Every structure is written in C-alpha cells, then in structure tokens.
Short mmCIF file of C-alpha atoms and ligand atoms in Angstrom, two decimals:
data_model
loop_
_atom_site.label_atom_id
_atom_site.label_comp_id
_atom_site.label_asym_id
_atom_site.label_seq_id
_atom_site.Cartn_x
_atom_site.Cartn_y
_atom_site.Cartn_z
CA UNK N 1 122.74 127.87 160.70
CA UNK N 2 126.11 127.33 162.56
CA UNK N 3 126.82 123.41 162.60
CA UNK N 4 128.88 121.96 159.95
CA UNK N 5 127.70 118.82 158.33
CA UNK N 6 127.46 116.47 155.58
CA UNK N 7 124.35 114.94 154.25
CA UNK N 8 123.64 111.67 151.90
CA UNK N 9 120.84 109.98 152.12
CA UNK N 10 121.31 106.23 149.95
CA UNK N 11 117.80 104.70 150.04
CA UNK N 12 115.92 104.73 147.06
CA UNK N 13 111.80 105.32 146.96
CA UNK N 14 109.25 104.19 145.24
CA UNK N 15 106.06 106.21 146.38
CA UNK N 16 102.61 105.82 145.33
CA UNK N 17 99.78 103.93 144.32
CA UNK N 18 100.72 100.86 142.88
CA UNK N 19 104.63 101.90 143.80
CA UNK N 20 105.33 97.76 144.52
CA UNK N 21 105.99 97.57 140.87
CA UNK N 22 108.95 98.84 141.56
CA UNK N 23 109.81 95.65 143.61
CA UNK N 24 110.62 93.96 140.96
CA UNK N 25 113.32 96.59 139.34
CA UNK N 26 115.10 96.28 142.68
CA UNK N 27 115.27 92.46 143.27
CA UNK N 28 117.66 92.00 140.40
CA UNK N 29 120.12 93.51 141.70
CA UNK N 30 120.50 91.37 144.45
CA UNK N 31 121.16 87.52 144.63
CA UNK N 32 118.56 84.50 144.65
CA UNK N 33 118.03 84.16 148.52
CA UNK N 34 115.74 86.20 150.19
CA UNK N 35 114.57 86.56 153.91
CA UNK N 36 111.47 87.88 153.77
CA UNK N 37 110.71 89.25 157.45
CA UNK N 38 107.38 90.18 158.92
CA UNK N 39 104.96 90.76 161.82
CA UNK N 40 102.18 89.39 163.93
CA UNK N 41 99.82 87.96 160.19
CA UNK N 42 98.38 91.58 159.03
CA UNK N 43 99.87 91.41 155.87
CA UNK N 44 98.09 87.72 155.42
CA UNK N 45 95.02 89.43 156.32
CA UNK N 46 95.29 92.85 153.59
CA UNK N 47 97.08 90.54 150.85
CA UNK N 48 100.04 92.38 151.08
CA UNK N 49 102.10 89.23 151.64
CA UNK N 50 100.31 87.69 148.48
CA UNK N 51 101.57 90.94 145.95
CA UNK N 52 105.11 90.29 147.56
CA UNK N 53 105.60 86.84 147.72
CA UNK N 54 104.05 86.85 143.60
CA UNK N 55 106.91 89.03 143.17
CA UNK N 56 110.08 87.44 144.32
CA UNK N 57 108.43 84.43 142.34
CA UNK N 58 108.12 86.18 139.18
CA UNK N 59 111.89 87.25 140.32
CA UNK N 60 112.86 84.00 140.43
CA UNK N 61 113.89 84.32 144.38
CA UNK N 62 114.17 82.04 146.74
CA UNK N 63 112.10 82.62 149.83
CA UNK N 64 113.02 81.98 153.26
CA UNK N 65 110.08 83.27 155.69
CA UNK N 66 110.69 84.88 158.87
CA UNK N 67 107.31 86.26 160.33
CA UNK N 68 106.06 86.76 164.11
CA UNK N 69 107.94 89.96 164.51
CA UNK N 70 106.52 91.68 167.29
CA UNK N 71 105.93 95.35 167.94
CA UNK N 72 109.45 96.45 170.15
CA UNK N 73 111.25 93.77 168.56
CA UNK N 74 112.95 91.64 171.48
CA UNK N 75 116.77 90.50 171.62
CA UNK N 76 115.51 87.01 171.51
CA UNK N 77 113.43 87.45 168.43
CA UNK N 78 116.47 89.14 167.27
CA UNK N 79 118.83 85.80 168.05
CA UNK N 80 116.00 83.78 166.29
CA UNK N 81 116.46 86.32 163.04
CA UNK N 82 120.32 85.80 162.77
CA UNK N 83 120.01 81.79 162.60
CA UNK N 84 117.19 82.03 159.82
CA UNK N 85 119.47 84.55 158.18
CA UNK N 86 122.32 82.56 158.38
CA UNK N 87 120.42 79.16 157.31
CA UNK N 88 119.00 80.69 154.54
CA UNK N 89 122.26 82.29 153.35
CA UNK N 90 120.40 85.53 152.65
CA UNK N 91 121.30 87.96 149.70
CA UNK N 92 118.55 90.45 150.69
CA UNK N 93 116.51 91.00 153.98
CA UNK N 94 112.48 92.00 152.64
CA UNK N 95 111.04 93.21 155.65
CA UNK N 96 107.41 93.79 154.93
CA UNK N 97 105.54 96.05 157.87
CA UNK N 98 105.84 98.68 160.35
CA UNK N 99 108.91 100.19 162.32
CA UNK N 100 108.95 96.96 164.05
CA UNK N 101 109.63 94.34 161.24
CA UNK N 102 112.01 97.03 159.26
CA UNK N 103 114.56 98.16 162.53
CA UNK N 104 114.58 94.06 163.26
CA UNK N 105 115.61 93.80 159.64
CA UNK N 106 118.41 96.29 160.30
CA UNK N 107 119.32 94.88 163.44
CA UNK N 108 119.49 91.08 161.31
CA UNK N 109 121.58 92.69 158.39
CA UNK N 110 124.36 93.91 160.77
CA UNK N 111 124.37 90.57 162.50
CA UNK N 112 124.43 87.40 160.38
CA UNK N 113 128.03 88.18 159.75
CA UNK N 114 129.64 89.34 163.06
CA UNK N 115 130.86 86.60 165.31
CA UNK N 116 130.07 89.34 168.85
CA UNK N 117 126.75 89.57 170.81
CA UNK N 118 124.46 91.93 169.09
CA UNK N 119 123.05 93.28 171.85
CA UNK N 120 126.37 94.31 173.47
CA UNK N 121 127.99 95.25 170.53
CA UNK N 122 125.33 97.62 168.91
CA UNK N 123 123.07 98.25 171.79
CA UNK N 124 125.40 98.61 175.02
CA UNK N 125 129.00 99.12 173.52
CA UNK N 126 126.96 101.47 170.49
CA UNK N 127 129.83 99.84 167.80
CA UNK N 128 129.39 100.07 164.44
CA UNK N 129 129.26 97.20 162.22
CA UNK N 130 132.68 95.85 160.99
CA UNK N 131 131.45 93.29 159.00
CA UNK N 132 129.46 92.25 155.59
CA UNK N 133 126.17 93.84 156.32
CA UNK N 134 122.89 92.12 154.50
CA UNK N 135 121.31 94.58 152.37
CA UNK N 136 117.70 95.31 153.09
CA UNK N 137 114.83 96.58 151.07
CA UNK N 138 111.26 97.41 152.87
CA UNK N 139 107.88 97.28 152.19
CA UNK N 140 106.35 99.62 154.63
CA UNK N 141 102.69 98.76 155.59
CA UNK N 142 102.59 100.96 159.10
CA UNK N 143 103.88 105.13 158.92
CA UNK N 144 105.42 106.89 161.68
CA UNK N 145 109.38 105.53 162.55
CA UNK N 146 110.75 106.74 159.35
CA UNK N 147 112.75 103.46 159.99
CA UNK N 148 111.96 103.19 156.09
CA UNK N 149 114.75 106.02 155.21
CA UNK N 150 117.22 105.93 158.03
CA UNK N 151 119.74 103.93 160.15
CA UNK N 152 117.47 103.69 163.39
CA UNK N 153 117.23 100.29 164.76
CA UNK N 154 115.60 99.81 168.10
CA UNK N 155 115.75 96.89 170.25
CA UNK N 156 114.00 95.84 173.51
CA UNK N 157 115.82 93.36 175.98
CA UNK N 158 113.33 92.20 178.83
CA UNK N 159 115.56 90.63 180.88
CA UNK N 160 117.65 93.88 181.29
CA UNK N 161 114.50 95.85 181.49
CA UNK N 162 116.27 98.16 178.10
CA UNK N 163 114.90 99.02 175.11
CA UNK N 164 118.08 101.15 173.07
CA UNK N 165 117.47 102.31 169.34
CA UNK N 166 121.03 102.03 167.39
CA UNK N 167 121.24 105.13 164.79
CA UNK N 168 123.46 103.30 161.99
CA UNK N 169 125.23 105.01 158.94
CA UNK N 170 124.18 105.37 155.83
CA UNK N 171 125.33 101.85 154.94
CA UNK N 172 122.82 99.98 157.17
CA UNK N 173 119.90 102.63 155.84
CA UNK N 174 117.44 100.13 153.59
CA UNK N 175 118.80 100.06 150.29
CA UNK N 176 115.13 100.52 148.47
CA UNK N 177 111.71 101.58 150.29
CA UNK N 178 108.54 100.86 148.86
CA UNK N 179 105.75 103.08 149.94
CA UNK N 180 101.96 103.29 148.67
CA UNK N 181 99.53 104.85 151.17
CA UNK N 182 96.96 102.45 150.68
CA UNK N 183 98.78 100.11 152.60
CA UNK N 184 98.33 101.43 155.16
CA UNK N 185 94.58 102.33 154.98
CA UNK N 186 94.02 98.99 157.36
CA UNK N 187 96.35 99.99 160.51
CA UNK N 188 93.85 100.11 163.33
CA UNK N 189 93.21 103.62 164.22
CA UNK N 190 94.83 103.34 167.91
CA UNK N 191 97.93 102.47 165.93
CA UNK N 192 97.82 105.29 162.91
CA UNK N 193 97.51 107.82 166.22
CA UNK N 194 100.10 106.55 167.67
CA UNK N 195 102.24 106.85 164.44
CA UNK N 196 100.86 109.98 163.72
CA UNK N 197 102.40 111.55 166.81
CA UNK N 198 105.27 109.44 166.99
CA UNK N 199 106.37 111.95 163.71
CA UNK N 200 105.00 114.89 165.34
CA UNK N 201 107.82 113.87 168.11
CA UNK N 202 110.47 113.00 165.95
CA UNK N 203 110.26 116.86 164.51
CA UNK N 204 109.62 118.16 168.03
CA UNK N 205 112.87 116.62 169.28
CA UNK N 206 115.08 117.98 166.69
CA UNK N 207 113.57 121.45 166.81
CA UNK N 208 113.38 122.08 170.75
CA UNK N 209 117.01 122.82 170.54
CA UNK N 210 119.88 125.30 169.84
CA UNK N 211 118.81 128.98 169.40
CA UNK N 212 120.53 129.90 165.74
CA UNK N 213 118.38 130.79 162.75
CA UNK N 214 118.34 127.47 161.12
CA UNK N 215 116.88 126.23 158.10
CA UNK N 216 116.52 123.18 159.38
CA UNK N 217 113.83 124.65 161.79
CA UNK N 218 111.61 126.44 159.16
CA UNK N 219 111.81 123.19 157.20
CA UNK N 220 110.02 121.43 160.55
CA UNK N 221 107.51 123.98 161.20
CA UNK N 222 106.54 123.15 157.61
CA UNK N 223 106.37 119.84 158.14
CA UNK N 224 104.29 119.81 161.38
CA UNK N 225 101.43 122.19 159.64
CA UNK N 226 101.20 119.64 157.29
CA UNK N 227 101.09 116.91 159.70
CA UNK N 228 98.16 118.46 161.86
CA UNK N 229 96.30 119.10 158.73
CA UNK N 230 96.33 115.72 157.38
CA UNK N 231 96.32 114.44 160.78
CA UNK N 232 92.89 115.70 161.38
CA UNK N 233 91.40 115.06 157.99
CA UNK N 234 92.81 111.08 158.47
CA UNK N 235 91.32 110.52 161.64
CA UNK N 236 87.23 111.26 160.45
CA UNK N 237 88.70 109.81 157.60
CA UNK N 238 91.25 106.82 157.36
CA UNK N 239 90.47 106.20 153.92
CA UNK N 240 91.65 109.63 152.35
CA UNK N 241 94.43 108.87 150.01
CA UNK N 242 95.13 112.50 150.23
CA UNK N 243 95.56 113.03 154.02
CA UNK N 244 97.14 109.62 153.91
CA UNK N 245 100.24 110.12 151.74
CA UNK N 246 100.82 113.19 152.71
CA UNK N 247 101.12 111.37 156.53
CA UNK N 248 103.29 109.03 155.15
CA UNK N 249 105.74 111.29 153.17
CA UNK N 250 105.90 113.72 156.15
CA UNK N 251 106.90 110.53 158.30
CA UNK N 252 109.75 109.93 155.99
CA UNK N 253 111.27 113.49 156.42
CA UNK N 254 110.50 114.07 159.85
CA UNK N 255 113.17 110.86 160.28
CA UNK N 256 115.75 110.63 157.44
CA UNK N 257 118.39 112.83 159.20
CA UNK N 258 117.56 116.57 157.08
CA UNK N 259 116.11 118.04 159.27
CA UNK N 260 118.78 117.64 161.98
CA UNK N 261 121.20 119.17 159.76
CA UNK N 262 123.15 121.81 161.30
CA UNK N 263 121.81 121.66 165.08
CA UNK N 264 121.72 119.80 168.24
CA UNK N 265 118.70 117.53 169.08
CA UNK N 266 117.25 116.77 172.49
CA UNK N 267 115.54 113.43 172.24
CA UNK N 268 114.69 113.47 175.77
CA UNK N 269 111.10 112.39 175.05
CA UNK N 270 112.18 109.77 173.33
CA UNK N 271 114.37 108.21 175.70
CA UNK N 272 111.24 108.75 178.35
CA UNK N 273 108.97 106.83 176.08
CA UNK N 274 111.79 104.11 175.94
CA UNK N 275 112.31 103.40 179.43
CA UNK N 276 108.45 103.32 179.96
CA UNK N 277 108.07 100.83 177.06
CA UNK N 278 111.36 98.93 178.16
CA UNK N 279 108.80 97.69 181.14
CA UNK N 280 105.44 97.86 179.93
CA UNK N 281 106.11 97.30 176.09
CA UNK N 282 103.48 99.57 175.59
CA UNK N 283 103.05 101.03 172.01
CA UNK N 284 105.63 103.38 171.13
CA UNK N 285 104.09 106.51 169.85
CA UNK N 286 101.43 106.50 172.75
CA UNK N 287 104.60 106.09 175.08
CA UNK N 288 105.75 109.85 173.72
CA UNK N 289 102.62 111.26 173.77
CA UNK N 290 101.72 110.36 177.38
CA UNK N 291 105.27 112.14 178.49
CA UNK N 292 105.68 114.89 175.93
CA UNK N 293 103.39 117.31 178.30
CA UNK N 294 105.21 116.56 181.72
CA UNK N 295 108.22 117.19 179.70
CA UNK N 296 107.91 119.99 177.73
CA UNK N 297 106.17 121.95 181.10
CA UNK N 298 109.15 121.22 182.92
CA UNK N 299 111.82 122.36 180.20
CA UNK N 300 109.98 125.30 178.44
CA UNK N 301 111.28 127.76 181.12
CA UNK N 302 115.12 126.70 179.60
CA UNK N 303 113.70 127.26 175.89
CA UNK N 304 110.89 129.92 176.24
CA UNK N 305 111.55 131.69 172.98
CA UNK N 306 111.78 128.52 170.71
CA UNK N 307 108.33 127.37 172.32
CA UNK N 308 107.03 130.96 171.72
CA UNK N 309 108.07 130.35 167.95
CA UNK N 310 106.27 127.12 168.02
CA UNK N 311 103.23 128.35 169.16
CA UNK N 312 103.01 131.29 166.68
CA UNK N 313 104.42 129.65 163.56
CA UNK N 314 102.91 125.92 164.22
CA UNK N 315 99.48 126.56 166.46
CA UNK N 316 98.53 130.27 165.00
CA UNK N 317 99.00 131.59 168.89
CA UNK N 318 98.51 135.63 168.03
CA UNK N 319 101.38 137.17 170.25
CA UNK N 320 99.91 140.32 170.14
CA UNK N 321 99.95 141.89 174.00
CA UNK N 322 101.19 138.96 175.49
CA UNK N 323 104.25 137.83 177.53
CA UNK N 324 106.95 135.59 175.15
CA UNK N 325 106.04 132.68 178.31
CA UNK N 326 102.19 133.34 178.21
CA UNK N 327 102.40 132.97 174.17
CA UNK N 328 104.89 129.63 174.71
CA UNK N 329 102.06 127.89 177.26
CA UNK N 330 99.12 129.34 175.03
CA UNK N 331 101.24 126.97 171.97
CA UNK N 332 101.45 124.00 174.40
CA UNK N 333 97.77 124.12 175.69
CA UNK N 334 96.78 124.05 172.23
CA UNK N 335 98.87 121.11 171.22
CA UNK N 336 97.66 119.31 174.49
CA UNK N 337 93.99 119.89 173.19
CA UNK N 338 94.68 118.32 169.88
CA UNK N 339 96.25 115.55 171.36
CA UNK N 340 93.28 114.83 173.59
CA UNK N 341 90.94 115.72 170.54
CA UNK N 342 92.97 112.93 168.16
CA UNK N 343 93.13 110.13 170.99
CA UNK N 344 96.14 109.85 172.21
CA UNK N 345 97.12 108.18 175.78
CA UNK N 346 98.10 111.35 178.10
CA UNK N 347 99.54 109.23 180.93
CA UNK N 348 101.47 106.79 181.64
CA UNK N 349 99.37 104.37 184.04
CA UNK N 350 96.61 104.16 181.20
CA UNK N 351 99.84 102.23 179.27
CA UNK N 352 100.47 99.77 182.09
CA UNK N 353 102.86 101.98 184.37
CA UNK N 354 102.86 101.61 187.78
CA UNK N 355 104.44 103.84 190.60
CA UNK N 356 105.97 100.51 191.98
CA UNK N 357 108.04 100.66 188.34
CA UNK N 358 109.13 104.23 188.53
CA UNK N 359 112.62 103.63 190.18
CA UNK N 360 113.11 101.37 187.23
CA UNK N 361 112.04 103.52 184.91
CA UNK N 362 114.39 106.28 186.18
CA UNK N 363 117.23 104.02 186.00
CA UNK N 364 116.47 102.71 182.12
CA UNK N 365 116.20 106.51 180.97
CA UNK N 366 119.26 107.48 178.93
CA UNK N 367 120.24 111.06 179.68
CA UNK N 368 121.05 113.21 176.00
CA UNK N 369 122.69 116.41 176.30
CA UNK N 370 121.25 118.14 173.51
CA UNK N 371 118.10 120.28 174.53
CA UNK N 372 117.44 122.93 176.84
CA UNK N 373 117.97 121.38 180.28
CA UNK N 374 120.34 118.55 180.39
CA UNK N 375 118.02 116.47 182.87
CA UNK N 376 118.94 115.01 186.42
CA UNK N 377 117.83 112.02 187.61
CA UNK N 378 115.49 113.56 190.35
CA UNK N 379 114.38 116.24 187.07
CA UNK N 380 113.72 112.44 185.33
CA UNK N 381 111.77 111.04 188.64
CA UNK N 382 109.44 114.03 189.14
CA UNK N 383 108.82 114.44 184.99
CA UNK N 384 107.55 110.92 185.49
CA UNK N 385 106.10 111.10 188.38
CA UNK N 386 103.74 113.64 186.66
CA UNK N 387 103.16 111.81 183.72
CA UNK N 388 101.21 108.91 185.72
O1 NZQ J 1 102.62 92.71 163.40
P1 NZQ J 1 101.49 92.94 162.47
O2 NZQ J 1 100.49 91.87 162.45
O3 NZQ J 1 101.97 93.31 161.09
O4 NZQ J 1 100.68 94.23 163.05
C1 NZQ J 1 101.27 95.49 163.24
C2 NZQ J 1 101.54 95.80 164.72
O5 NZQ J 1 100.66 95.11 165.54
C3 NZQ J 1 100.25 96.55 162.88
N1 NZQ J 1 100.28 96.89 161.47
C4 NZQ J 1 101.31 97.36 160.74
N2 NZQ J 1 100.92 97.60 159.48
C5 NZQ J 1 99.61 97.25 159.41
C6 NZQ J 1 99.20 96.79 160.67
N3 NZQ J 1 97.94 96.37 160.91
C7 NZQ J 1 97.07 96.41 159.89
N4 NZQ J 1 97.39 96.86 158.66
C8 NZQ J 1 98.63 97.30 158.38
N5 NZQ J 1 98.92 97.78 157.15
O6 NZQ J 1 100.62 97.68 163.63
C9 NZQ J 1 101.21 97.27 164.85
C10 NZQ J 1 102.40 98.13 165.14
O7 NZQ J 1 103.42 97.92 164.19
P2 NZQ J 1 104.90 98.43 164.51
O8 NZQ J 1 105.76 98.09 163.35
O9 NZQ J 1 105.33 97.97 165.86
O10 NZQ J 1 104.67 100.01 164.60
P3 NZQ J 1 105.65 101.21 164.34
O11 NZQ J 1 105.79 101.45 162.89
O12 NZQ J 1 105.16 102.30 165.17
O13 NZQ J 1 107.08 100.71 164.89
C11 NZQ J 1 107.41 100.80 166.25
C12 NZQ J 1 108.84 100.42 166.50
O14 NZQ J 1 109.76 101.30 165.83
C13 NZQ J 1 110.68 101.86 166.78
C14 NZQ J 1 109.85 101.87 168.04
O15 NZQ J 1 110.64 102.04 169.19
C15 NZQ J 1 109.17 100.53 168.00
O16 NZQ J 1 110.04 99.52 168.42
N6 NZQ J 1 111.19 103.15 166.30
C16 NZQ J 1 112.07 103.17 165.28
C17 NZQ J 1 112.69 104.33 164.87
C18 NZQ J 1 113.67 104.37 163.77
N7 NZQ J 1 113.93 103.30 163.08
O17 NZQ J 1 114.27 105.41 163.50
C19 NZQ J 1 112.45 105.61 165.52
C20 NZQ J 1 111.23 105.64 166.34
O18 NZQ J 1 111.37 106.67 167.28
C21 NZQ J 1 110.93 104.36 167.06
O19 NZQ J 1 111.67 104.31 168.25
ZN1 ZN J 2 109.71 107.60 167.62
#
C-alpha cells in the first residue's frame, strides 16, 4: 500500500432483525421536527411507513411528509424538497427507502440553509457545503448504493441531459442507518439484481486500479466472493435472511470509502452508466451492468495482470499453462456468464438507448483519470457504441 490517507467513518448502524428499535434511541437526540422523506408508496404497501411513523409518535416528533421521490432523484424534485424542508423547519431529515430517497435526503440537508443554486453549487461547481447542514438518519428498505454509510449524493437534471453524484465529507454522511434485511425481502427481483451488481461495480471500480500490493484489494476480493455467493443463493431464493444480510452488509462496505483507502479508483463505468441514465433514466445498476463488458474488453489490455488476479482469486480461473491475457478473458467470460445467468440487462438499447442519443451520451460522460486507460472521447463513442 503506497497512498497516504485518513479514514473516519461517523454513521452509526443498527443492523438486524428488528434493528428499527433502535430508531427510537436516535430520535432524541435531535429536535421535534422531522421531514420524513420517501419514494413512489412501497413502504405504504410493506408497512414500513406504519413502524416509522409509530415511532416518531411515540418520540413525540413532529412529522412533516415528503414522499414521491423517484428513482434518479430530479433537480426539480430536489427544489420541491428544500421548500418542505424549509416550511417545516426540519431538525432531522428520515429518509425511508432506497439510494434514491436517502442521496435526495443528502442533497435536501446541504440545501435548506444555503442561499446558491444547488445544482450549480454541488453538482456543476462540485462546492462543498458552507452552511448548517440538516442532519439525516435513514431507514434503508432497497441495498446496493451504500448511500446508507457514505457522502454520495446523486442528482439527475433533465433539462441539461446530467445526472452528477456529489461525494460529500463525512459531515453530510447520515448520522444513524437503520438496516434489517427483511426489509428488503419485497424489492422486486429486477430491482435486487440491479442492486446486487450495482455493489459488485462499486468494488470493481475501486479495484481495477493502481498496481501496488494493497490491502485494500484483498479486502475486495473478499467481499465480491461473498457477494456472488449470496448473490446466487438470493436470486432462487429472495426470502433467505441469510443470503440477504449478508447482500446488504457487503453493500455497505463495498461503498463507505475503506476499501478505497490507499489507491486510485477508476469509476469509468460509473460515469458510463450515468450519462446513459442522464437520457433514458433507466435503472441504475442495470445501466453498469449493460456497459461493464464493452468496458472492461476495451481497457483490460492497460490492466492485464490485475484482471488476471481477478479471475484467479474472484472466479477460481486455474492459471495453470495459460497466458496472464488468456487467464484475464477466461475471469471476464465467466463474470459475463453469471451476469447473463442472474438477469441482468447486457445492452444498452434493451434500457431505452438509441444510436440517435449516442452523441449525447458521449458528451454527458465525465472523463476520471484514475484507471488503466484515461479514456478519449472517440475510446467513450466506440465503448458505447458496443454496448448497444
Ligand atoms: O419508490 P418506491 O415506491 O419506494 O420504490 C422503489 C423504487 O421504485 C423500490 N423499492 C425500494 N425499496 C423497496 C422497493 N420496492 C419494494 N420493497 C422495498 N423494500 O425500488 C425502486 C428503486 O429504488 P431506488 O432507491 O431508486 O434504488 P437504488 O437503491 O438502486 O438507488 C438508486 C440511486 O442511487 C444512486 C443512483 O445513481 C440512483 O440515483 N447511487 C448512489 C450512490 C451513493 N450514494 O453513493 C452510488 C451509486 O453508484 C448510485 O449512483
Ligand atoms: Zn452505483
């Protein structure tokens, strides 16, 4: 490991079956008005909303509802946010779902007291906040963001055809996280695969870089065993509390800043995904999955010997006689059969995408510098062009 560093990581968990009785412990320490922010209804429909709205009662809290969050949170929805945050005077923001409802919460909290344009200030001009920031707790019903541990707030403007995630500090990461499994035992199963390999990305982005001996590394090809093997048992089985947490927990690390400790990340998938979802909003995870092979062909000649890693340490490629690039595309063909085998979208036209977009979608892809290959526009057009 050569990279220096510094690592704190505030928010406090509560993981488990029944782990919302730890709601309670937390709302005292914050004052009597409460924004409780949500999505499209499904915690009306699992009585999730019921449990937490019986709890800031007990608390003695007042509630101020803000639901219809919508998967890729919008700018406008976020404008819409600030007013109810500022009406209601909010102490604390609950946000009660997915990645969705808890980076809008974030985005809210850094808002209600700064007098500039959110969107320019956090999501073009990348600022960080210099004001009062709400504190916000979540109650996470949907795993894969890891928006529950970290500072990642993603926001999608339409009319600028942009959809830009803001990685805060530590002092916008959710102050408290509440996380039992079984809530998320009713997230349709297109959605737990696409949060399911939204993690497997997250760890893939931070390990496809540098070429040190890192910890950090090790630590990730742990954590993607683990994810395949509860991956597969989850999908025959969405009910298996087992395969379940273990999804969830591994969600939470693959995102709470560890495992980038003392390394570059690329990130390049991500910003793909982003510029494809920034004009189809299609959902986020499937937006990875149907570039990550286009991608990862194109830049494994720049990286051969950290894919050859992968595919010996993470797919159980035996190296034995064979070339260090025959053993890195025997790892990749195997992860491109699992990801066919657990359902996720391979290209980009089954999410919407159309080859009349693709000079758009060139043009809303931020370029990192992190990975293997720092990527040209034309290396962006033809990686897309082969994801359709
Ligand atoms: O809106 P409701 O009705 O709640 O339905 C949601 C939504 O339709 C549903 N859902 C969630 N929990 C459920 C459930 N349905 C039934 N039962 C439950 N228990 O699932 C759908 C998707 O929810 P969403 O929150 O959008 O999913 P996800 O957690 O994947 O979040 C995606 C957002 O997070 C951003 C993405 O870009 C996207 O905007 N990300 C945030 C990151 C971060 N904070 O660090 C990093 C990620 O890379 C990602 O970019
Ligand atoms: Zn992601």
């Amino acid at each position: 490991m050569i990279g220096n560093f510094t690592y704190c990581n505030p928010t406090k968990i509560y993981f488990g079956k029944n782990a919302l009785e730890g709601l309670k412990e937390e709302l005292k320490k914050y004052g009597k008005n409460v924004l409780l922010v949500y999505g499209g209804g499904s915690i009306k429909k699992n009585g999730i909303y019921e449990k937490v709205v019986a709890a800031l009662k007990e608390s003695g809290k007042q509630i101020f509802e803000d639901g219809g969050v919508m998967p890729n949170p919008s700018y406008a929805k976020l404008c819409e946010g600030i007013s109810r945050a500022r009406a209601a005077k909010a102490d604390l923001i609950l946000a009660v779902g997915g990645g969705s409802v808890c980076d809008y919460a974030k985005a809210v909290s850094v808002s209600v007291h700064c007098d500039e344009d959110a969107w320019e200030k956090y999501y073009i001009r990348f600022e960080e906040p210099d004001c009062e920031i709400v504190p916000v707790g979540c109650v996470l019903t949907m795993v894969g963001t890891g928006s529950e541990m970290n500072g990642g707030s993603v926001i999608t403007n339409h009319e600028q055809k942009l959809k830009i995630g803001h990685v805060f500090g530590e002092n916008v990461f959710p102050k408290f996280s509440i996380l039992d499994p079984e809530f998320t035992f009713t997230v349709p199963k297109y959605q737990m695969v696409s949060g399911i390999y939204d993690i497997m990305s997250h760890i893939l982005e931070q390990y496809f870089s540098g070429t040190d001996d890192n910890t950090s590394d090790y630590i990730s090809e742990g954590l993607l065993r683990s994810l395949i093997h509860s991956a597969d048992i989850a999908v025959e089985d969405p009910h298996n509390y087992e395969a379940r947490s273990n999804l969830m927990w591994t969600a939470t690390w693959a995102l709470n800043t560890l495992i980038a400790k003392g390394k570059t990340t690329d990130w390049m998938v991500h910003m793909l995904g982003q510029a494809v979802a920034a004009h189809t909003d299609a959902t986020h995870g499937m937006t990875l999955a149907a570039v990550t092979m286009p991608y990862y062909t194109f830049i494994l000649p720049y990286g051969t010997a950290k894919f050859a890693r992968y595919a010996v340490n993470v797919w159980n490629v035996d190296p034995a006689g064979k070339s260090e690039k025959e053993v890195a595309l025997e790892g990749l063909s195997r992860m491109e059969a699992w990801m066919r085998k657990i359902g996720l979208v391979m290209n980009i036209s089954e999410l919407g995408a159309t080859r009349e977009m693709l000079d758009g979608m060139v043009k809303s892809t931020l370029i990192m510098d992190g990975g293997y290959k720092v990527l040209t526009e034309e290396d962006i057009r033809s990686i897309l062009s082969a994801s359709f």
